[in-house]
Amino acid sequence: MHSIKPANIKENIVFALLYFSFFLVLVFLILIIGLTFYHSLGTLSWNFIFEPPLNGMKEGGIFPMIIGTLLVTFISAIFAIPLGIFSAIYLVEYAKDTYYTRLTRMAIRNLSAVPSIVYGLFGLAIFVKTMQFGTSMLSAGLTLGLLTLPTIISTSEEALKIVPKTYKEGAYALGATRWQALYKIILPVAFPGIMTGIILGLSRAIGETAPILFTGVAFYLPHLSLDIFQQFMALPYHLYIMSTQHHDIEGVRGIAYSTAAVLILIALMLNIIASVIRHRFRER
Amino acid sequence: MELRINKNKAFDELTNWVFKLSSSISILVVVGIFIFLFKESLPFFKEMRPADLFLSAKWNPEGWSGEYYGILALVWGSLLVTVITLVISIPLGLMVAVFIAEIAPRNLKIFIKPVIELLAGIPSVVIGFFGLVFVGPLIAGIFHLANGLNALNGGLLLSIMVLPTIITLSEDAINGVPKDYREASFALGATKLETIFKVTLPAASSGILAAIMLGMGRAIGETMAVLMACGNAPALAKSIFDPVRTLTSTIAIEMGEVAYDTNHYYALFNLGLYLFLISFFINNIAEYFLKKGRRNA
């Protein structure tokens, strides 16, 4: 019985440390979010969201940046979502374990590890220069689309794998073709999981800065640009220049904090939507 | 009826091909990235010697006295920041993973996953901003420095960014250890603590190694946070309190202003090519460990 007590003390200390480690991570998160919102208090308002930047970007808001970010994300979505879902469908429902599918999976895995700045270089080389889209919303959107692709493929794959095999077999037994079984039975069941993946993938695209740096984002444009062959302004890049490149950095701190707050809000919102969908999915 | 079946079959065949073609995009992109990086970086060696790139620490592409493209200081910068990141994030990440997998009460567990996911979802530019306005002044204050934009700051920020990767994957690895192992250990009279450190963690070690490798890959490839928090001096840093310039931030700073198809442009693509190869290498080592872990489980 002697030996139990010292062991217990040691155990308690270690367990306390483990608890502490988690709360440390929690503190990081709370600090980042809390400080950002606290310092954005004077600046963040509806006007800030719906006004263009004014007076050499020293006043005003971020409306054109929000529109730019939405549009560029939309371009990457229409590019990456169908390709991503189709890839996943092929890998899960159609392909056998061949050399080709193993190669494809290896490619997807490696794509998800490629640094975002390297995507930027690739976008510059292929979309801006080779395809001659120039530095534009289109080039940036396609670059972000490539970056989102591996996330959408792997999460869609997971969602499709969860669908019970009996569903598919049932459909076949009733005389459905492969496509009918897929379209009427498998996809509806996998839909929430696929949606979650899409939201998380696009959420990442919204916050990315490095891939758009030299594929289309602009420091400042006097007019709101909706043309996909023109440059655009974007939220994450705006935060970067407002905190490091503006000629009056101390003077525009409030704007920088508020831009950061908006970026966090978007990430927060999309994360909540994704987990609500996932939660509903699990209940079924 | 006959016609309809044929039509269905034809449509089936068509969708089959659409899906197969779509799935080839990933291979195309990986190969495309490699080819384009290679193509855009090779011309550098027409006018410059490889030694200009690999054997010098002087990076000053548009200087008064000529062009200098030595990448050693940049490689050292990336390495230093990555090592700091790993020193912080491996122990912390592992502790959190053990906490979640082994001892967290159920009602806390529901709460943990969203926290980790949200942390992973915060854009790197926001983390960089946090380093600039909060961590920087904090470091400067504690260590009495003129400013806190240095390797340590970058390492701290990257730790925050790498933690979700290390935590989630290590937790998966720990959860993948069969229950029998733990029960056998308890049956032999081991305490929970002994079981965790002498049975569960060693059994999960392959998966944990994979988690660390993937975290390391993210740290080397991350751009915005290091760009904003590390001070960006392209010189060999002597301590963690010196400003550093990484491979990634060099590309980010200079590519926007460089003229296409110049030595400078090619040199930046060279950096990109090495980053790509490093990520490829690290990622496949991680995959090797993951597979090994799955075989053992």
Coordinates of C-alpha atoms in Angstrom, one line a residue:
Chain A
M1 CA 0.0 0.0 0.0
H2 CA 3.0 2.3 0.5
S3 CA 3.8 2.8 -3.1
I4 CA 0.3 4.0 -4.1
K5 CA 0.6 7.4 -2.5
P6 CA 3.7 8.8 -4.2
A7 CA 2.4 7.4 -7.5
N8 CA -0.9 9.2 -6.9
I9 CA 0.9 12.5 -6.3
K10 CA 2.9 12.1 -9.5
E11 CA -0.2 11.2 -11.3
N12 CA -2.1 14.2 -10.1
I13 CA 0.7 16.6 -11.0
V14 CA 0.9 15.1 -14.5
F15 CA -2.9 15.2 -15.0
A16 CA -3.0 18.8 -13.7
L17 CA -0.4 19.6 -16.4
L18 CA -2.5 18.0 -19.0
Y19 CA -5.5 20.0 -18.0
F20 CA -3.4 23.1 -18.0
S21 CA -2.1 22.4 -21.6
F22 CA -5.6 22.4 -22.9
F23 CA -6.5 25.6 -21.1
L24 CA -3.4 27.2 -22.5
V25 CA -4.6 26.5 -26.0
L26 CA -8.0 27.8 -25.0
V27 CA -6.3 31.0 -23.7
F28 CA -4.5 31.5 -27.1
L29 CA -7.8 31.4 -28.9
I30 CA -9.6 33.7 -26.4
L31 CA -6.7 36.1 -26.4
I32 CA -6.6 36.4 -30.2
I33 CA -10.4 36.8 -30.5
G34 CA -10.9 38.9 -27.4
L35 CA -8.1 41.4 -28.0
T36 CA -9.0 41.8 -31.7
F37 CA -12.7 42.6 -30.8
Y38 CA -11.8 44.8 -27.8
H39 CA -9.5 47.0 -30.0
S40 CA -12.0 47.2 -32.8
L41 CA -14.7 48.6 -30.6
G42 CA -14.4 52.2 -31.7
T43 CA -14.2 51.4 -35.4
L44 CA -16.3 48.4 -36.1
S45 CA -19.8 49.4 -37.2
W46 CA -22.3 48.9 -40.0
N47 CA -20.8 51.9 -41.6
F48 CA -17.4 50.3 -41.5
I49 CA -18.8 47.3 -43.4
F50 CA -20.8 49.2 -46.0
E51 CA -18.5 52.2 -46.7
P52 CA -15.5 52.3 -49.2
P53 CA -12.2 53.3 -47.8
L54 CA -11.9 57.1 -47.7
N55 CA -9.2 59.8 -47.4
G56 CA -6.1 57.7 -48.4
M57 CA -7.5 54.7 -46.6
K58 CA -7.3 56.5 -43.3
E59 CA -11.0 56.5 -42.8
G60 CA -14.1 54.8 -44.1
G61 CA -14.7 51.1 -44.3
I62 CA -14.0 47.8 -46.2
F63 CA -17.0 47.3 -48.5
P64 CA -15.1 46.8 -51.7
M65 CA -12.8 44.4 -49.9
I66 CA -15.7 42.3 -48.7
I67 CA -17.2 42.3 -52.3
G68 CA -13.8 41.4 -53.8
T69 CA -13.3 38.5 -51.3
L70 CA -16.8 37.2 -51.9
L71 CA -16.4 37.3 -55.7
V72 CA -13.0 35.7 -55.7
T73 CA -14.3 33.0 -53.4
F74 CA -17.3 32.5 -55.7
I75 CA -14.9 31.9 -58.6
S76 CA -12.9 29.3 -56.7
A77 CA -16.2 27.7 -55.6
I78 CA -17.6 27.2 -59.1
F79 CA -14.2 25.8 -60.2
A80 CA -13.4 23.6 -57.2
I81 CA -16.8 22.3 -56.0
P82 CA -17.8 20.2 -59.0
L83 CA -14.3 19.0 -59.7
G84 CA -13.8 18.1 -56.0
I85 CA -17.1 16.3 -55.7
F86 CA -16.7 14.4 -59.0
S87 CA -13.2 13.3 -58.0
A88 CA -14.5 12.1 -54.7
I89 CA -17.4 10.2 -56.3
Y90 CA -15.0 8.5 -58.7
L91 CA -12.6 7.5 -56.0
V92 CA -15.2 6.1 -53.7
E93 CA -18.0 4.8 -55.9
Y94 CA -16.3 3.9 -59.2
A95 CA -12.6 3.3 -58.9
K96 CA -11.1 0.0 -57.8
D97 CA -7.8 -0.1 -56.1
T98 CA -5.6 0.4 -59.1
Y99 CA -2.3 2.0 -59.7
Y100 CA -4.2 5.0 -61.1
T101 CA -6.3 5.6 -58.0
R102 CA -3.3 5.1 -55.7
L103 CA -1.5 7.7 -57.7
T104 CA -4.5 10.0 -57.5
R105 CA -4.7 9.7 -53.7
M106 CA -1.0 10.4 -53.4
A107 CA -1.5 13.5 -55.5
I108 CA -4.4 14.7 -53.4
R109 CA -2.4 14.2 -50.2
N110 CA 0.6 16.1 -51.5
L111 CA -1.6 18.9 -52.8
S112 CA -2.9 19.5 -49.4
A113 CA 0.6 19.9 -48.1
V114 CA 1.8 22.3 -50.8
P115 CA 2.6 25.7 -49.1
S116 CA 0.1 28.4 -50.1
I117 CA 2.8 30.7 -51.4
V118 CA 3.8 27.9 -53.9
Y119 CA 0.2 27.9 -55.1
G120 CA 0.6 31.6 -55.6
L121 CA 3.7 31.0 -57.8
F122 CA 2.0 28.3 -59.7
G123 CA -1.0 30.6 -60.3
L124 CA 1.3 33.3 -61.5
A125 CA 3.0 31.0 -63.9
I126 CA 0.0 29.2 -65.3
F127 CA -3.0 31.6 -65.1
V128 CA -1.4 35.0 -65.2
K129 CA 1.4 34.3 -67.6
T130 CA 0.7 31.2 -69.7
M131 CA -3.1 31.5 -70.0
Q132 CA -2.7 35.3 -70.1
F133 CA -5.6 36.1 -67.7
G134 CA -3.2 38.7 -66.2
T135 CA -3.2 39.7 -62.6
S136 CA -7.0 39.5 -62.2
M137 CA -9.8 38.2 -60.0
L138 CA -10.1 35.2 -62.3
S139 CA -6.4 34.2 -61.9
A140 CA -6.6 34.6 -58.1
G141 CA -10.0 32.8 -57.9
L142 CA -8.6 29.8 -59.9
T143 CA -5.5 29.7 -57.8
L144 CA -7.6 29.7 -54.6
G145 CA -9.7 27.0 -56.2
L146 CA -6.7 24.7 -56.6
L147 CA -5.8 25.3 -53.0
T148 CA -9.4 24.4 -51.9
L149 CA -9.6 21.3 -54.1
P150 CA -7.8 18.8 -51.8
T151 CA -10.0 19.8 -48.8
I152 CA -13.2 19.4 -50.8
I153 CA -12.1 16.0 -52.2
S154 CA -11.0 14.5 -48.9
T155 CA -14.0 15.6 -46.9
S156 CA -16.4 14.6 -49.7
E157 CA -14.7 11.2 -49.8
E158 CA -15.2 10.8 -46.1
A159 CA -18.9 11.7 -46.5
L160 CA -19.4 9.2 -49.3
K161 CA -17.7 6.4 -47.4
I162 CA -20.1 6.8 -44.5
V163 CA -23.1 5.9 -46.7
P164 CA -24.1 2.3 -45.8
K165 CA -23.4 -0.2 -48.6
T166 CA -26.9 -1.7 -48.2
Y167 CA -28.4 1.6 -49.5
K168 CA -26.6 1.2 -52.8
E169 CA -27.3 -2.6 -53.0
G170 CA -30.9 -1.9 -52.4
A171 CA -31.0 0.6 -55.2
Y172 CA -29.3 -1.8 -57.6
A173 CA -31.7 -4.6 -56.6
L174 CA -34.6 -2.3 -57.6
G175 CA -33.0 -2.0 -61.1
A176 CA -31.4 1.4 -60.7
T177 CA -28.3 2.2 -62.8
R178 CA -25.1 3.3 -61.2
W179 CA -25.9 6.9 -61.8
Q180 CA -29.5 6.6 -60.5
A181 CA -28.3 5.0 -57.3
L182 CA -25.7 7.7 -56.9
Y183 CA -28.0 10.6 -57.7
K184 CA -31.1 9.4 -55.9
I185 CA -29.7 7.5 -52.9
I186 CA -26.0 8.1 -52.2
L187 CA -25.6 11.8 -52.8
P188 CA -28.6 12.9 -50.7
V189 CA -27.3 10.9 -47.8
A190 CA -23.8 12.2 -48.2
F191 CA -24.9 15.7 -48.8
P192 CA -24.5 17.2 -45.3
G193 CA -20.9 15.8 -45.1
I194 CA -20.0 17.2 -48.5
M195 CA -21.5 20.6 -47.6
T196 CA -19.4 20.7 -44.4
G197 CA -16.3 20.1 -46.5
I198 CA -17.2 22.7 -49.0
I199 CA -17.8 25.3 -46.2
L200 CA -14.5 24.5 -44.5
G201 CA -12.6 24.6 -47.7
L202 CA -14.0 27.9 -48.8
S203 CA -13.5 29.3 -45.3
R204 CA -9.9 28.6 -45.8
A205 CA -9.8 30.3 -49.2
I206 CA -11.4 33.4 -47.8
G207 CA -8.6 33.9 -45.3
E208 CA -5.7 33.1 -47.6
T209 CA -3.4 35.9 -48.5
A210 CA -0.2 34.4 -50.0
P211 CA -1.9 32.8 -53.1
I212 CA -3.5 36.1 -54.2
L213 CA -0.5 38.4 -53.6
F214 CA 0.8 38.2 -57.1
T215 CA -2.2 36.7 -59.0
G216 CA -4.6 39.6 -58.7
V217 CA -5.0 41.5 -55.5
A218 CA -4.6 45.3 -55.5
F219 CA -3.4 47.6 -52.8
Y220 CA -6.0 50.2 -53.6
L221 CA -8.6 50.7 -56.3
P222 CA -10.6 53.9 -56.6
H223 CA -13.7 52.1 -57.8
L224 CA -15.5 49.0 -56.9
S225 CA -14.4 46.4 -59.5
L226 CA -16.8 43.6 -60.5
D227 CA -14.9 42.7 -63.6
I228 CA -13.2 39.3 -63.3
F229 CA -10.5 40.3 -65.7
Q230 CA -9.5 43.2 -63.5
Q231 CA -7.6 43.4 -60.2
F232 CA -9.6 43.5 -57.0
M233 CA -9.2 44.3 -53.3
A234 CA -9.6 41.6 -50.6
L235 CA -10.0 41.5 -46.9
P236 CA -7.0 39.5 -45.8
Y237 CA -4.6 41.5 -48.0
H238 CA -6.2 44.7 -46.7
L239 CA -5.4 43.6 -43.2
Y240 CA -1.8 42.9 -44.3
I241 CA -1.2 46.4 -45.8
M242 CA -3.1 48.2 -43.1
S243 CA -0.8 46.7 -40.5
T244 CA 2.5 46.7 -42.3
Q245 CA 2.5 48.9 -45.5
H246 CA 0.3 51.9 -44.8
H247 CA 2.2 55.2 -44.4
D248 CA 0.4 56.0 -41.2
I249 CA 0.4 52.6 -39.5
E250 CA -0.4 53.9 -36.0
G251 CA -3.2 56.0 -37.3
V252 CA -5.0 53.2 -39.0
R253 CA -4.7 50.6 -36.2
G254 CA -8.4 50.8 -35.6
I255 CA -9.1 49.9 -39.2
A256 CA -6.6 47.0 -39.1
Y257 CA -8.2 45.6 -35.8
S258 CA -11.7 45.9 -37.3
T259 CA -10.7 44.2 -40.5
A260 CA -9.2 41.4 -38.4
A261 CA -12.4 41.2 -36.4
V262 CA -14.4 40.8 -39.6
L263 CA -12.2 38.0 -40.8
I264 CA -12.5 36.3 -37.5
L265 CA -16.3 36.7 -37.6
I266 CA -16.5 35.2 -41.0
A267 CA -14.3 32.2 -39.9
L268 CA -16.4 31.9 -36.8
M269 CA -19.7 32.0 -38.7
L270 CA -18.7 29.4 -41.3
N271 CA -17.3 27.1 -38.6
I272 CA -20.6 27.3 -36.7
I273 CA -22.6 26.6 -39.8
A274 CA -20.4 23.6 -40.6
S275 CA -20.7 22.2 -37.1
V276 CA -24.5 22.7 -37.1
I277 CA -24.8 20.8 -40.4
R278 CA -22.5 18.0 -39.1
H279 CA -24.4 17.8 -35.8
R280 CA -27.8 17.4 -37.6
F281 CA -26.2 14.8 -39.8
R282 CA -25.0 12.8 -36.9
E283 CA -28.5 12.8 -35.3
R284 CA -30.1 11.1 -38.3
Chain B
M1 CA -38.2 0.2 -73.2
E2 CA -35.1 -1.2 -74.9
L3 CA -34.2 2.4 -76.0
R4 CA -34.6 3.8 -72.5
I5 CA -32.3 1.2 -71.0
N6 CA -29.7 2.0 -73.7
K7 CA -30.0 5.7 -73.0
N8 CA -29.5 5.0 -69.3
K9 CA -26.5 2.9 -70.0
A10 CA -25.0 5.6 -72.2
F11 CA -25.6 8.2 -69.6
D12 CA -24.0 6.0 -67.0
E13 CA -21.0 5.6 -69.3
L14 CA -20.8 9.4 -69.8
T15 CA -20.9 10.2 -66.0
N16 CA -18.3 7.5 -65.4
W17 CA -16.0 9.3 -67.8
V18 CA -16.7 12.8 -66.4
F19 CA -15.9 11.5 -62.9
K20 CA -12.8 9.8 -64.0
L21 CA -11.6 12.8 -65.9
S22 CA -12.3 15.1 -62.9
S23 CA -10.3 12.8 -60.6
S24 CA -7.3 13.2 -62.8
I25 CA -7.1 16.9 -62.0
S26 CA -5.1 16.3 -58.8
I27 CA -2.4 14.4 -60.6
L28 CA -2.4 17.1 -63.3
V29 CA -2.0 19.9 -60.7
V30 CA 0.8 18.2 -58.8
V31 CA 2.7 17.5 -62.0
G32 CA 1.8 21.0 -63.3
I33 CA 3.2 22.7 -60.2
F34 CA 6.4 20.8 -60.5
I35 CA 6.9 21.4 -64.2
F36 CA 6.0 25.1 -64.0
L37 CA 8.2 25.7 -60.9
F38 CA 11.0 23.9 -62.7
K39 CA 10.5 25.7 -65.9
E40 CA 10.4 29.1 -64.3
S41 CA 13.5 28.5 -62.1
L42 CA 15.8 26.8 -64.5
P43 CA 16.8 29.9 -66.5
F44 CA 18.5 31.2 -63.4
F45 CA 21.4 28.8 -63.9
K46 CA 22.0 30.1 -67.5
E47 CA 23.5 33.3 -66.2
M48 CA 24.3 32.5 -62.6
R49 CA 26.3 29.6 -61.2
P50 CA 24.6 27.2 -58.8
A51 CA 27.1 28.3 -56.2
D52 CA 25.7 31.8 -56.3
L53 CA 22.5 30.3 -55.0
F54 CA 23.5 27.5 -52.7
L55 CA 26.8 28.5 -51.2
S56 CA 26.3 32.1 -50.1
A57 CA 24.3 33.7 -47.3
K58 CA 24.1 37.1 -49.0
W59 CA 20.6 37.7 -50.5
N60 CA 20.5 41.2 -52.1
P61 CA 19.0 40.8 -55.6
E62 CA 18.8 44.5 -56.5
G63 CA 21.7 45.9 -54.6
W64 CA 24.0 48.8 -55.7
S65 CA 27.0 46.6 -56.2
G66 CA 25.3 43.8 -58.1
E67 CA 22.9 40.9 -57.6
Y68 CA 23.4 38.5 -54.7
Y69 CA 21.2 35.4 -54.5
G70 CA 22.7 33.3 -51.7
I71 CA 19.9 31.4 -50.0
L72 CA 21.7 30.2 -46.9
A73 CA 20.4 33.0 -44.6
L74 CA 16.9 32.3 -45.8
V75 CA 17.1 28.6 -45.3
W76 CA 18.6 29.2 -41.9
G77 CA 15.7 31.6 -41.1
S78 CA 13.1 29.0 -42.1
L79 CA 14.9 26.4 -40.2
L80 CA 15.3 28.4 -37.0
V81 CA 11.6 29.4 -36.9
T82 CA 10.6 25.8 -37.6
V83 CA 12.8 24.5 -34.8
I84 CA 11.3 27.0 -32.3
T85 CA 7.9 26.1 -33.5
L86 CA 8.5 22.4 -33.0
V87 CA 10.1 22.9 -29.6
I88 CA 6.9 24.6 -28.4
S89 CA 4.2 22.8 -30.3
I90 CA 5.3 19.1 -30.0
P91 CA 5.2 18.9 -26.2
L92 CA 2.2 21.1 -25.9
G93 CA 0.3 19.4 -28.8
L94 CA 1.0 16.0 -27.4
M95 CA -0.1 16.9 -23.9
V96 CA -3.4 18.3 -25.3
A97 CA -3.9 15.2 -27.4
V98 CA -3.3 12.9 -24.4
F99 CA -5.7 15.1 -22.4
I100 CA -8.4 14.8 -25.0
A101 CA -8.0 11.1 -25.7
E102 CA -7.4 9.8 -22.2
I103 CA -8.6 12.0 -19.4
A104 CA -10.9 14.8 -20.5
P105 CA -14.4 14.4 -19.0
R106 CA -17.1 13.8 -21.5
N107 CA -18.9 17.2 -21.1
L108 CA -15.6 19.0 -21.8
K109 CA -14.8 16.8 -24.8
I110 CA -17.8 18.2 -26.7
F111 CA -16.4 21.6 -26.2
I112 CA -12.8 20.8 -27.2
K113 CA -13.3 19.9 -30.9
P114 CA -14.9 23.2 -31.9
V115 CA -12.1 25.1 -30.1
I116 CA -9.4 23.3 -32.0
E117 CA -11.3 23.7 -35.3
L118 CA -11.8 27.4 -34.8
L119 CA -8.1 27.8 -33.9
A120 CA -7.3 26.1 -37.2
G121 CA -9.8 28.3 -39.0
I122 CA -8.3 31.6 -38.0
P123 CA -6.6 33.1 -41.1
S124 CA -2.8 33.2 -41.0
V125 CA -2.9 37.0 -41.7
V126 CA -4.9 37.5 -38.5
I127 CA -2.4 35.4 -36.5
G128 CA 0.4 37.5 -38.1
F129 CA -1.4 40.7 -37.0
F130 CA -1.7 39.3 -33.5
G131 CA 2.0 38.7 -33.5
L132 CA 2.6 42.2 -34.7
V133 CA 0.4 44.1 -32.2
F134 CA 0.5 41.7 -29.2
V135 CA 3.2 39.1 -29.1
G136 CA 5.9 41.5 -30.5
P137 CA 5.5 44.1 -27.8
L138 CA 5.2 41.4 -25.2
I139 CA 8.6 39.8 -26.2
A140 CA 10.2 43.3 -26.4
G141 CA 9.0 44.1 -22.9
I142 CA 10.0 40.8 -21.3
F143 CA 13.5 40.6 -22.9
H144 CA 14.2 44.3 -23.0
L145 CA 14.5 44.5 -26.8
A146 CA 14.0 47.4 -29.2
N147 CA 11.2 45.5 -30.9
G148 CA 9.8 42.0 -30.7
L149 CA 9.7 41.2 -34.4
N150 CA 12.1 38.2 -34.5
A151 CA 12.4 34.4 -34.9
L152 CA 10.9 33.8 -31.5
N153 CA 7.8 35.7 -32.3
G154 CA 7.4 33.7 -35.6
G155 CA 7.9 30.5 -33.7
L156 CA 5.3 31.3 -31.2
L157 CA 2.8 32.2 -33.8
L158 CA 3.5 29.2 -35.9
S159 CA 3.1 27.0 -32.8
I160 CA -0.5 28.3 -32.5
M161 CA -1.1 27.5 -36.2
V162 CA 0.6 24.1 -36.1
L163 CA -1.1 22.9 -32.9
P164 CA -4.4 21.9 -34.4
T165 CA -2.6 19.7 -36.9
I166 CA -0.5 18.0 -34.2
I167 CA -3.3 17.7 -31.7
T168 CA -5.9 16.2 -34.1
L169 CA -3.6 13.7 -35.8
S170 CA -1.9 12.6 -32.5
E171 CA -5.3 12.2 -30.9
D172 CA -6.4 10.0 -33.8
A173 CA -3.2 8.0 -33.4
I174 CA -3.8 7.6 -29.6
N175 CA -7.5 6.6 -30.2
G176 CA -6.3 4.1 -32.7
V177 CA -4.4 2.1 -30.1
P178 CA -6.5 -1.0 -29.3
K179 CA -8.3 -1.1 -26.0
D180 CA -6.8 -4.5 -25.2
Y181 CA -3.3 -2.9 -24.7
R182 CA -4.6 -0.6 -22.0
E183 CA -6.6 -3.3 -20.3
A184 CA -3.6 -5.6 -20.3
S185 CA -1.5 -2.9 -18.8
F186 CA -4.1 -2.2 -16.1
A187 CA -4.4 -6.0 -15.4
L188 CA -0.6 -6.1 -14.8
G189 CA -1.1 -3.5 -12.1
A190 CA 0.1 -0.4 -14.0
T191 CA -1.4 2.9 -13.1
K192 CA -3.2 5.1 -15.6
L193 CA -0.2 7.3 -15.8
E194 CA 2.2 4.4 -16.5
T195 CA -0.2 3.0 -19.0
I196 CA -0.4 6.3 -20.9
F197 CA 3.4 6.8 -21.1
K198 CA 4.6 3.3 -21.3
V199 CA 1.9 1.6 -23.3
T200 CA -0.4 3.9 -25.2
L201 CA 2.0 6.6 -26.4
P202 CA 4.7 4.1 -27.6
A203 CA 2.0 2.1 -29.4
A204 CA 0.8 5.3 -31.1
S205 CA 4.3 6.6 -31.9
S206 CA 4.1 6.1 -35.7
G207 CA 0.9 8.2 -35.9
I208 CA 2.4 10.8 -33.6
L209 CA 5.5 11.0 -35.8
A210 CA 3.3 11.5 -38.8
A211 CA 1.5 14.3 -36.9
I212 CA 4.8 16.0 -36.1
M213 CA 6.0 15.7 -39.7
L214 CA 2.8 17.3 -41.0
G215 CA 3.0 20.0 -38.5
M216 CA 6.6 20.7 -39.5
G217 CA 5.6 20.8 -43.1
R218 CA 3.0 23.4 -42.3
A219 CA 5.5 25.5 -40.3
I220 CA 8.1 25.6 -43.2
G221 CA 5.4 26.5 -45.7
E222 CA 3.5 29.1 -43.7
T223 CA 3.9 32.6 -45.1
M224 CA 1.8 35.5 -43.8
A225 CA 2.4 35.0 -40.0
V226 CA 6.2 34.8 -40.4
L227 CA 6.2 37.6 -42.9
M228 CA 4.5 39.9 -40.4
A229 CA 6.2 38.9 -37.2
C230 CA 9.8 37.9 -38.0
G231 CA 11.3 41.3 -38.9
N232 CA 12.5 40.1 -42.3
A233 CA 16.2 40.8 -42.2
P234 CA 17.9 38.6 -44.8
A235 CA 21.0 38.0 -42.6
L236 CA 22.2 35.0 -40.6
A237 CA 20.4 35.2 -37.3
K238 CA 22.7 34.5 -34.3
S239 CA 19.9 34.1 -31.7
I240 CA 16.2 33.6 -31.5
F241 CA 15.9 37.3 -30.7
D242 CA 17.3 38.3 -34.1
P243 CA 15.0 39.2 -37.0
V244 CA 14.9 36.5 -39.7
R245 CA 13.7 36.2 -43.3
T246 CA 12.3 32.9 -44.4
L247 CA 12.1 31.3 -47.8
T248 CA 8.3 31.9 -47.9
S249 CA 8.4 35.5 -46.8
T250 CA 11.1 36.3 -49.3
I251 CA 8.9 35.2 -52.2
A252 CA 5.9 37.1 -50.7
I253 CA 7.9 40.3 -50.3
E254 CA 9.7 40.3 -53.6
M255 CA 7.6 38.6 -56.2
G256 CA 5.1 41.4 -56.3
E257 CA 7.6 44.0 -57.4
V258 CA 9.9 41.9 -59.6
A259 CA 9.9 42.1 -63.4
Y260 CA 8.9 38.9 -65.1
D261 CA 11.7 36.6 -66.5
T262 CA 14.6 38.3 -64.8
N263 CA 17.3 36.6 -62.8
H264 CA 15.5 37.8 -59.7
Y265 CA 12.2 36.3 -60.9
Y266 CA 13.8 33.0 -61.6
A267 CA 15.6 33.0 -58.3
L268 CA 12.3 33.4 -56.5
F269 CA 10.8 30.5 -58.4
N270 CA 13.9 28.5 -57.4
L271 CA 12.9 29.1 -53.7
G272 CA 9.4 28.0 -54.5
L273 CA 10.6 24.8 -56.2
Y274 CA 12.7 23.9 -53.1
L275 CA 9.7 24.6 -50.8
F276 CA 7.5 22.4 -53.0
L277 CA 10.1 19.6 -52.9
I278 CA 10.5 19.9 -49.1
S279 CA 6.7 19.7 -48.6
F280 CA 6.6 16.7 -50.9
F281 CA 9.4 15.0 -49.1
I282 CA 8.0 15.7 -45.6
N283 CA 4.5 14.7 -46.5
N284 CA 5.5 11.4 -47.9
I285 CA 7.6 10.6 -44.8
A286 CA 4.5 11.4 -42.8
E287 CA 2.4 9.0 -45.0
Y288 CA 5.0 6.3 -44.4
F289 CA 4.6 6.6 -40.7
L290 CA 0.8 6.8 -40.9
K291 CA 0.8 3.5 -42.9
K292 CA 3.1 1.9 -40.5
G293 CA 0.9 3.0 -37.6
R294 CA -2.2 1.5 -39.3
R295 CA -0.4 -1.8 -39.9
N296 CA 0.6 -2.0 -36.3
A297 CA -2.9 -1.2 -34.9

